[in-house]
Amino acid sequence: MADSVKMMEALDNRVRRRDERREFFKAAFGMGALAVGGAAALSFSTKAGAQSSTLTDADILNFALNLEYLEAQFYAYAANGTGLSSDLLTGTGQQGAVITGNSPNQARQVQFSDPVIQAYAKEIAADEVAHVRFLRTALGSSAVSQPAINISGDASGPFTAAASAAGVDLSASGGIFDPYANENNFLLGAFIFEDVGVTAYKGASPLIQNKTFLQAAAGILAVEAYHAAMVRTTLYARGVNVPALRTIAGQISDARDFLDGRYGASNGTINTSLSGDLDQGLGPDTISGQLVSNIVPLDSNGIAYSRTAGQVLDIVYLNLNTAAATMGGFFPAGVNGNLRASAGRAS
């Protein structure tokens, strides 16, 4: 039996064992739903100086659920050619379709040539689907439905818009960035999401009052960090022979810092000198005179940084304006729930 086949069988077995553990974990919760009225309320400002809103743990978990819908659909289509099952899409708010190509629900599976990257993609897809299922179970009848999601790789899709905003040279691909076209593009598409997910959970977790769900959020944060490191490590290694991958990753990270308000613009160009570089590319970097990789983006204390909900939405909405946005980019009709307005960039 070929090694790649053995690897996929081992991965499938591990996924089944992990699903069994998750089912036990859910049972330990007593399958209790997190009712909106029963969650502790808190004041949460999405950006310094912004108006505070009284939110519940359910609001915060629903915000996370919107992001998990996005990640789960992207990875499920890329790895397996099909999205979330219909029973994982319903809930409160307006349910929307997934745009993956020129028509809704057109499958866009990546044709992998490297069995290791394919195994990574399938593992991440399984994890993200499990996150959706877990959060929906935890929220019960309070869970929001999947909003309209655009993960298209065509000329008018958000991946192309994100790459263009980052200043990526798309001339060789006809002005299009398609994350399903090949493995390198897939990794760069995953890079757009993964670091954002880590910073979103880190920013939200201190706001959760219920300790059971705080522990669950911390667990999801750890998994998202593993995913980010997996993607960053693979891109770094491939960048040894294809330096453009590291260049593009750096452009994407600078664009995220611009969108979340950490960077400004000068004459239409992202100006990375306006604040500290928290959302970092892949390096290599020089520390204490030694050339090192930059797999983990950290501050000077070796600590991962946070983003507010408003900053996260500015990134996934691809909001280039100083005013707040309520839709755009990967969420053409906005997210569902009470946390749906972005922060807007400082002028």
GROMACS .gro file of C-alpha atoms in nm:
model
  347
    1MET     CA    1   0.000   0.000   0.000
    2ALA     CA    2   0.138   0.344  -0.090
    3ASP     CA    3   0.261   0.561   0.195
    4SER     CA    4   0.016   0.837   0.102
    5VAL     CA    5  -0.277   0.593   0.130
    6LYS     CA    6  -0.154   0.474   0.470
    7MET     CA    7  -0.124   0.837   0.581
    8MET     CA    8  -0.482   0.918   0.479
    9GLU     CA    9  -0.615   0.605   0.653
   10ALA     CA   10  -0.430   0.697   0.970
   11LEU     CA   11  -0.567   1.051   0.948
   12ASP     CA   12  -0.922   0.924   0.900
   13ASN     CA   13  -0.886   0.699   1.206
   14ARG     CA   14  -0.755   0.990   1.411
   15VAL     CA   15  -1.043   1.210   1.304
   16ARG     CA   16  -1.292   0.941   1.413
   17ARG     CA   17  -1.122   0.907   1.752
   18ARG     CA   18  -1.121   1.284   1.794
   19ASP     CA   19  -1.492   1.301   1.708
   20GLU     CA   20  -1.563   1.036   1.972
   21ARG     CA   21  -1.377   1.243   2.234
   22ARG     CA   22  -1.571   1.554   2.131
   23GLU     CA   23  -1.900   1.369   2.171
   24PHE     CA   24  -1.793   1.272   2.523
   25PHE     CA   25  -1.698   1.634   2.593
   26LYS     CA   26  -2.041   1.749   2.479
   27ALA     CA   27  -2.208   1.490   2.699
   28ALA     CA   28  -2.004   1.617   2.994
   29PHE     CA   29  -2.161   1.957   2.937
   30GLY     CA   30  -2.499   1.788   2.974
   31MET     CA   31  -2.578   1.913   2.622
   32GLY     CA   32  -2.689   2.231   2.789
   33ALA     CA   33  -2.761   2.529   2.571
   34LEU     CA   34  -2.619   2.867   2.659
   35ALA     CA   35  -2.934   3.076   2.687
   36VAL     CA   36  -2.899   3.444   2.611
   37GLY     CA   37  -3.086   3.543   2.923
   38GLY     CA   38  -2.875   3.319   3.146
   39ALA     CA   39  -2.533   3.438   3.032
   40ALA     CA   40  -2.348   3.702   3.229
   41ALA     CA   41  -2.364   4.046   3.070
   42LEU     CA   42  -2.061   4.266   3.020
   43SER     CA   43  -1.960   4.590   2.855
   44PHE     CA   44  -1.746   4.532   2.548
   45SER     CA   45  -1.597   4.816   2.347
   46THR     CA   46  -1.491   4.698   2.003
   47LYS     CA   47  -1.235   4.976   1.978
   48ALA     CA   48  -1.090   5.235   2.212
   49GLY     CA   49  -1.330   5.525   2.230
   50ALA     CA   50  -1.613   5.335   2.066
   51GLN     CA   51  -1.956   5.320   2.222
   52SER     CA   52  -1.991   5.027   2.461
   53SER     CA   53  -2.266   4.770   2.420
   54THR     CA   54  -2.403   4.530   2.675
   55LEU     CA   55  -2.331   4.184   2.540
   56THR     CA   56  -2.366   3.830   2.667
   57ASP     CA   57  -2.146   3.525   2.642
   58ALA     CA   58  -2.386   3.406   2.372
   59ASP     CA   59  -2.312   3.719   2.166
   60ILE     CA   60  -1.941   3.653   2.186
   61LEU     CA   61  -1.973   3.283   2.100
   62ASN     CA   62  -2.205   3.368   1.811
   63PHE     CA   63  -1.942   3.610   1.681
   64ALA     CA   64  -1.693   3.321   1.693
   65LEU     CA   65  -1.947   3.094   1.522
   66ASN     CA   66  -1.965   3.332   1.223
   67LEU     CA   67  -1.588   3.307   1.182
   68GLU     CA   68  -1.599   2.929   1.217
   69TYR     CA   69  -1.864   2.908   0.943
   70LEU     CA   70  -1.625   3.096   0.715
   71GLU     CA   71  -1.321   2.884   0.794
   72ALA     CA   72  -1.512   2.555   0.787
   73GLN     CA   73  -1.663   2.626   0.445
   74PHE     CA   74  -1.330   2.732   0.295
   75TYR     CA   75  -1.140   2.428   0.418
   76ALA     CA   76  -1.423   2.183   0.354
   77TYR     CA   77  -1.453   2.289  -0.010
   78ALA     CA   78  -1.077   2.311  -0.062
   79ALA     CA   79  -1.003   1.973   0.098
   80ASN     CA   80  -1.311   1.769   0.010
   81GLY     CA   81  -1.501   1.953  -0.262
   82THR     CA   82  -1.815   1.994  -0.052
   83GLY     CA   83  -1.927   2.228   0.224
   84LEU     CA   84  -2.109   2.202   0.555
   85SER     CA   85  -2.417   1.983   0.575
   86SER     CA   86  -2.753   2.161   0.580
   87ASP     CA   87  -2.818   2.070   0.944
   88LEU     CA   88  -2.522   2.289   1.048
   89LEU     CA   89  -2.647   2.605   0.876
   90THR     CA   90  -2.976   2.693   1.047
   91GLY     CA   91  -3.036   2.930   1.337
   92THR     CA   92  -3.136   3.285   1.417
   93GLY     CA   93  -3.081   3.565   1.168
   94GLN     CA   94  -3.077   3.550   0.790
   95GLN     CA   95  -2.932   3.227   0.655
   96GLY     CA   96  -2.720   3.278   0.347
   97ALA     CA   97  -2.563   3.072   0.070
   98VAL     CA   98  -2.196   3.002   0.007
   99ILE     CA   99  -2.043   3.149  -0.306
  100THR     CA  100  -1.745   2.940  -0.412
  101GLY     CA  101  -1.726   3.015  -0.783
  102ASN     CA  102  -1.929   3.161  -1.066
  103SER     CA  103  -2.247   3.016  -0.918
  104PRO     CA  104  -2.358   2.944  -0.559
  105ASN     CA  105  -2.244   2.615  -0.408
  106GLN     CA  106  -2.008   2.530  -0.696
  107ALA     CA  107  -1.744   2.299  -0.547
  108ARG     CA  108  -1.384   2.418  -0.571
  109GLN     CA  109  -1.162   2.136  -0.449
  110VAL     CA  110  -0.786   2.187  -0.463
  111GLN     CA  111  -0.600   1.929  -0.670
  112PHE     CA  112  -0.324   1.845  -0.425
  113SER     CA  113   0.001   1.690  -0.543
  114ASP     CA  114   0.169   1.682  -0.202
  115PRO     CA  115   0.001   1.421   0.024
  116VAL     CA  116   0.129   1.596   0.336
  117ILE     CA  117  -0.039   1.927   0.250
  118GLN     CA  118  -0.354   1.738   0.154
  119ALA     CA  119  -0.350   1.565   0.492
  120TYR     CA  120  -0.306   1.903   0.664
  121ALA     CA  121  -0.601   2.045   0.469
  122LYS     CA  122  -0.828   1.753   0.558
  123GLU     CA  123  -0.730   1.771   0.925
  124ILE     CA  124  -0.797   2.144   0.948
  125ALA     CA  125  -1.127   2.101   0.763
  126ALA     CA  126  -1.238   1.833   1.011
  127ASP     CA  127  -1.138   2.054   1.305
  128GLU     CA  128  -1.324   2.359   1.175
  129VAL     CA  129  -1.641   2.161   1.108
  130ALA     CA  130  -1.616   2.024   1.463
  131HIS     CA  131  -1.586   2.382   1.595
  132VAL     CA  132  -1.907   2.478   1.415
  133ARG     CA  133  -2.087   2.176   1.556
  134PHE     CA  134  -1.957   2.237   1.908
  135LEU     CA  135  -2.049   2.607   1.918
  136ARG     CA  136  -2.395   2.537   1.777
  137THR     CA  137  -2.452   2.273   2.047
  138ALA     CA  138  -2.327   2.507   2.319
  139LEU     CA  139  -2.550   2.791   2.201
  140GLY     CA  140  -2.856   2.576   2.139
  141SER     CA  141  -3.154   2.777   2.014
  142SER     CA  142  -2.947   3.097   2.046
  143ALA     CA  143  -2.706   2.991   1.769
  144VAL     CA  144  -2.702   3.217   1.466
  145SER     CA  145  -2.747   3.070   1.121
  146GLN     CA  146  -2.472   3.078   0.866
  147PRO     CA  147  -2.471   3.419   0.695
  148ALA     CA  148  -2.399   3.465   0.327
  149ILE     CA  149  -2.034   3.373   0.273
  150ASN     CA  150  -1.820   3.449  -0.030
  151ILE     CA  151  -1.513   3.226  -0.070
  152SER     CA  152  -1.496   3.263  -0.446
  153GLY     CA  153  -1.162   3.251  -0.622
  154ASP     CA  154  -1.274   3.448  -0.927
  155ALA     CA  155  -1.191   3.803  -1.035
  156SER     CA  156  -1.468   3.960  -0.827
  157GLY     CA  157  -1.412   3.742  -0.520
  158PRO     CA  158  -1.276   3.854  -0.184
  159PHE     CA  159  -0.949   3.660  -0.217
  160THR     CA  160  -0.864   3.861  -0.527
  161ALA     CA  161  -0.972   4.181  -0.350
  162ALA     CA  162  -0.759   4.094  -0.047
  163ALA     CA  163  -0.454   4.017  -0.260
  164SER     CA  164  -0.502   4.340  -0.456
  165ALA     CA  165  -0.535   4.544  -0.137
  166ALA     CA  166  -0.213   4.384  -0.013
  167GLY     CA  167  -0.031   4.491  -0.329
  168VAL     CA  168   0.032   4.137  -0.454
  169ASP     CA  169   0.143   4.125  -0.818
  170LEU     CA  170  -0.135   3.935  -0.995
  171SER     CA  171  -0.024   4.007  -1.351
  172ALA     CA  172   0.087   3.647  -1.412
  173SER     CA  173  -0.259   3.514  -1.319
  174GLY     CA  174  -0.465   3.762  -1.515
  175GLY     CA  175  -0.539   3.981  -1.215
  176ILE     CA  176  -0.696   3.694  -1.018
  177PHE     CA  177  -0.597   3.528  -0.694
  178ASP     CA  178  -0.761   3.186  -0.681
  179PRO     CA  179  -0.683   2.992  -0.358
  180TYR     CA  180  -0.811   2.671  -0.518
  181ALA     CA  181  -0.581   2.687  -0.821
  182ASN     CA  182  -0.283   2.513  -0.662
  183GLU     CA  183  -0.127   2.422  -0.328
  184ASN     CA  184   0.074   2.742  -0.288
  185ASN     CA  185  -0.235   2.954  -0.344
  186PHE     CA  186  -0.430   2.739  -0.101
  187LEU     CA  187  -0.167   2.794   0.170
  188LEU     CA  188  -0.174   3.170   0.111
  189GLY     CA  189  -0.554   3.168   0.127
  190ALA     CA  190  -0.535   2.978   0.456
  191PHE     CA  191  -0.276   3.227   0.581
  192ILE     CA  192  -0.530   3.507   0.536
  193PHE     CA  193  -0.764   3.339   0.787
  194GLU     CA  194  -0.556   3.155   1.043
  195ASP     CA  195  -0.366   3.436   1.214
  196VAL     CA  196  -0.690   3.636   1.231
  197GLY     CA  197  -0.866   3.348   1.406
  198VAL     CA  198  -0.594   3.325   1.671
  199THR     CA  199  -0.605   3.696   1.750
  200ALA     CA  200  -0.988   3.696   1.751
  201TYR     CA  201  -1.013   3.420   2.013
  202LYS     CA  202  -0.740   3.575   2.224
  203GLY     CA  203  -0.921   3.908   2.218
  204ALA     CA  204  -1.259   3.755   2.300
  205SER     CA  205  -1.166   3.495   2.560
  206PRO     CA  206  -1.112   3.736   2.854
  207LEU     CA  207  -1.465   3.870   2.796
  208ILE     CA  208  -1.637   3.533   2.846
  209GLN     CA  209  -1.787   3.504   3.194
  210ASN     CA  210  -1.895   3.140   3.204
  211LYS     CA  211  -1.587   2.935   3.299
  212THR     CA  212  -1.700   2.626   3.111
  213PHE     CA  213  -1.724   2.819   2.786
  214LEU     CA  214  -1.409   3.015   2.862
  215GLN     CA  215  -1.225   2.684   2.885
  216ALA     CA  216  -1.379   2.573   2.555
  217ALA     CA  217  -1.279   2.901   2.387
  218ALA     CA  218  -0.925   2.858   2.516
  219GLY     CA  219  -0.922   2.509   2.368
  220ILE     CA  220  -1.036   2.638   2.029
  221LEU     CA  221  -0.775   2.914   2.049
  222ALA     CA  222  -0.504   2.649   2.097
  223VAL     CA  223  -0.628   2.454   1.795
  224GLU     CA  224  -0.638   2.768   1.578
  225ALA     CA  225  -0.281   2.846   1.686
  226TYR     CA  226  -0.174   2.495   1.580
  227HIS     CA  227  -0.342   2.554   1.243
  228ALA     CA  228  -0.170   2.889   1.199
  229ALA     CA  229   0.170   2.741   1.282
  230MET     CA  230   0.106   2.452   1.043
  231VAL     CA  231   0.029   2.691   0.758
  232ARG     CA  232   0.310   2.933   0.843
  233THR     CA  233   0.569   2.654   0.876
  234THR     CA  234   0.471   2.501   0.542
  235LEU     CA  235   0.479   2.839   0.368
  236TYR     CA  236   0.818   2.919   0.523
  237ALA     CA  237   0.966   2.588   0.407
  238ARG     CA  238   0.825   2.626   0.056
  239GLY     CA  239   0.952   2.983   0.050
  240VAL     CA  240   1.310   2.854   0.053
  241ASN     CA  241   1.267   2.754  -0.311
  242VAL     CA  242   0.988   2.999  -0.396
  243PRO     CA  243   1.081   3.328  -0.223
  244ALA     CA  244   0.769   3.495  -0.361
  245LEU     CA  245   0.562   3.299  -0.108
  246ARG     CA  246   0.733   3.475   0.182
  247THR     CA  247   0.700   3.809   0.006
  248ILE     CA  248   0.327   3.765  -0.050
  249ALA     CA  249   0.276   3.645   0.308
  250GLY     CA  250   0.445   3.964   0.429
  251GLN     CA  251   0.221   4.174   0.206
  252ILE     CA  252  -0.087   3.998   0.342
  253SER     CA  253   0.019   4.053   0.704
  254ASP     CA  254   0.083   4.424   0.636
  255ALA     CA  255  -0.259   4.452   0.473
  256ARG     CA  256  -0.424   4.298   0.779
  257ASP     CA  257  -0.249   4.550   1.002
  258PHE     CA  258  -0.370   4.825   0.772
  259LEU     CA  259  -0.729   4.698   0.776
  260ASP     CA  260  -0.742   4.659   1.154
  261GLY     CA  261  -0.620   5.016   1.204
  262ARG     CA  262  -0.265   4.954   1.321
  263TYR     CA  263  -0.111   5.095   1.004
  264GLY     CA  264  -0.201   5.403   0.808
  265ALA     CA  265  -0.150   5.487   0.443
  266SER     CA  266   0.066   5.745   0.272
  267ASN     CA  267  -0.023   5.836  -0.087
  268GLY     CA  268  -0.227   5.518  -0.113
  269THR     CA  269   0.057   5.293   0.008
  270ILE     CA  270   0.052   5.103   0.335
  271ASN     CA  271   0.292   5.272   0.574
  272THR     CA  272   0.430   5.012   0.814
  273SER     CA  273   0.635   5.267   1.010
  274LEU     CA  274   0.334   5.420   1.182
  275SER     CA  275   0.314   5.158   1.458
  276GLY     CA  276   0.472   4.837   1.581
  277ASP     CA  277   0.460   4.540   1.347
  278LEU     CA  278   0.245   4.289   1.537
  279ASP     CA  279   0.094   4.100   1.243
  280GLN     CA  280   0.421   3.974   1.103
  281GLY     CA  281   0.509   3.791   0.786
  282LEU     CA  282   0.728   3.484   0.773
  283GLY     CA  283   1.072   3.642   0.788
  284PRO     CA  284   1.344   3.531   0.809
  285ASP     CA  285   1.427   3.768   1.092
  286THR     CA  286   1.738   3.867   1.285
  287ILE     CA  287   1.733   3.830   1.663
  288SER     CA  288   2.046   3.899   1.871
  289GLY     CA  289   2.251   3.895   1.555
  290GLN     CA  290   2.126   3.552   1.447
  291LEU     CA  291   1.916   3.477   1.139
  292VAL     CA  292   1.602   3.290   1.249
  293SER     CA  293   1.265   3.190   1.109
  294ASN     CA  294   0.952   3.381   1.206
  295ILE     CA  295   0.688   3.109   1.234
  296VAL     CA  296   0.521   3.262   1.542
  297PRO     CA  297   0.421   3.631   1.530
  298LEU     CA  298   0.489   3.768   1.879
  299ASP     CA  299   0.541   4.097   2.059
  300SER     CA  300   0.865   4.189   2.233
  301ASN     CA  301   0.762   3.980   2.536
  302GLY     CA  302   0.710   3.666   2.329
  303ILE     CA  303   0.331   3.693   2.365
  304ALA     CA  304   0.069   3.657   2.093
  305TYR     CA  305  -0.140   3.967   2.038
  306SER     CA  306  -0.516   4.025   2.034
  307ARG     CA  307  -0.772   4.184   1.808
  308THR     CA  308  -1.109   4.327   1.904
  309ALA     CA  309  -1.425   4.207   1.732
  310GLY     CA  310  -1.437   4.536   1.540
  311GLN     CA  311  -1.082   4.492   1.412
  312VAL     CA  312  -1.152   4.135   1.304
  313LEU     CA  313  -1.460   4.247   1.114
  314ASP     CA  314  -1.264   4.522   0.939
  315ILE     CA  315  -1.036   4.247   0.805
  316VAL     CA  316  -1.301   3.994   0.699
  317TYR     CA  317  -1.517   4.273   0.554
  318LEU     CA  318  -1.205   4.407   0.373
  319ASN     CA  319  -1.304   4.750   0.496
  320LEU     CA  320  -1.062   5.006   0.351
  321ASN     CA  321  -1.256   5.302   0.491
  322THR     CA  322  -1.222   5.493   0.816
  323ALA     CA  323  -1.595   5.454   0.879
  324ALA     CA  324  -1.729   5.133   1.033
  325ALA     CA  325  -1.874   4.869   0.800
  326THR     CA  326  -2.151   4.613   0.850
  327MET     CA  327  -2.085   4.396   0.545
  328GLY     CA  328  -1.841   4.323   0.267
  329GLY     CA  329  -1.555   4.098   0.167
  330PHE     CA  330  -1.604   3.741   0.285
  331PHE     CA  331  -1.943   3.832   0.439
  332PRO     CA  332  -2.132   4.017   0.162
  333ALA     CA  333  -2.442   4.067   0.380
  334GLY     CA  334  -2.256   4.094   0.710
  335VAL     CA  335  -2.238   3.846   0.997
  336ASN     CA  336  -2.535   3.736   1.207
  337GLY     CA  337  -2.580   3.833   1.571
  338ASN     CA  338  -2.535   4.146   1.780
  339LEU     CA  339  -2.163   4.187   1.707
  340ARG     CA  340  -2.172   4.280   1.341
  341ALA     CA  341  -2.027   4.632   1.297
  342SER     CA  342  -1.655   4.675   1.234
  343ALA     CA  343  -1.448   4.939   1.410
  344GLY     CA  344  -1.330   5.139   1.111
  345ARG     CA  345  -0.970   5.257   1.079
  346ALA     CA  346  -0.834   5.560   1.256
  347SER     CA  347  -0.793   5.850   1.015
   0.00000   0.00000   0.00000
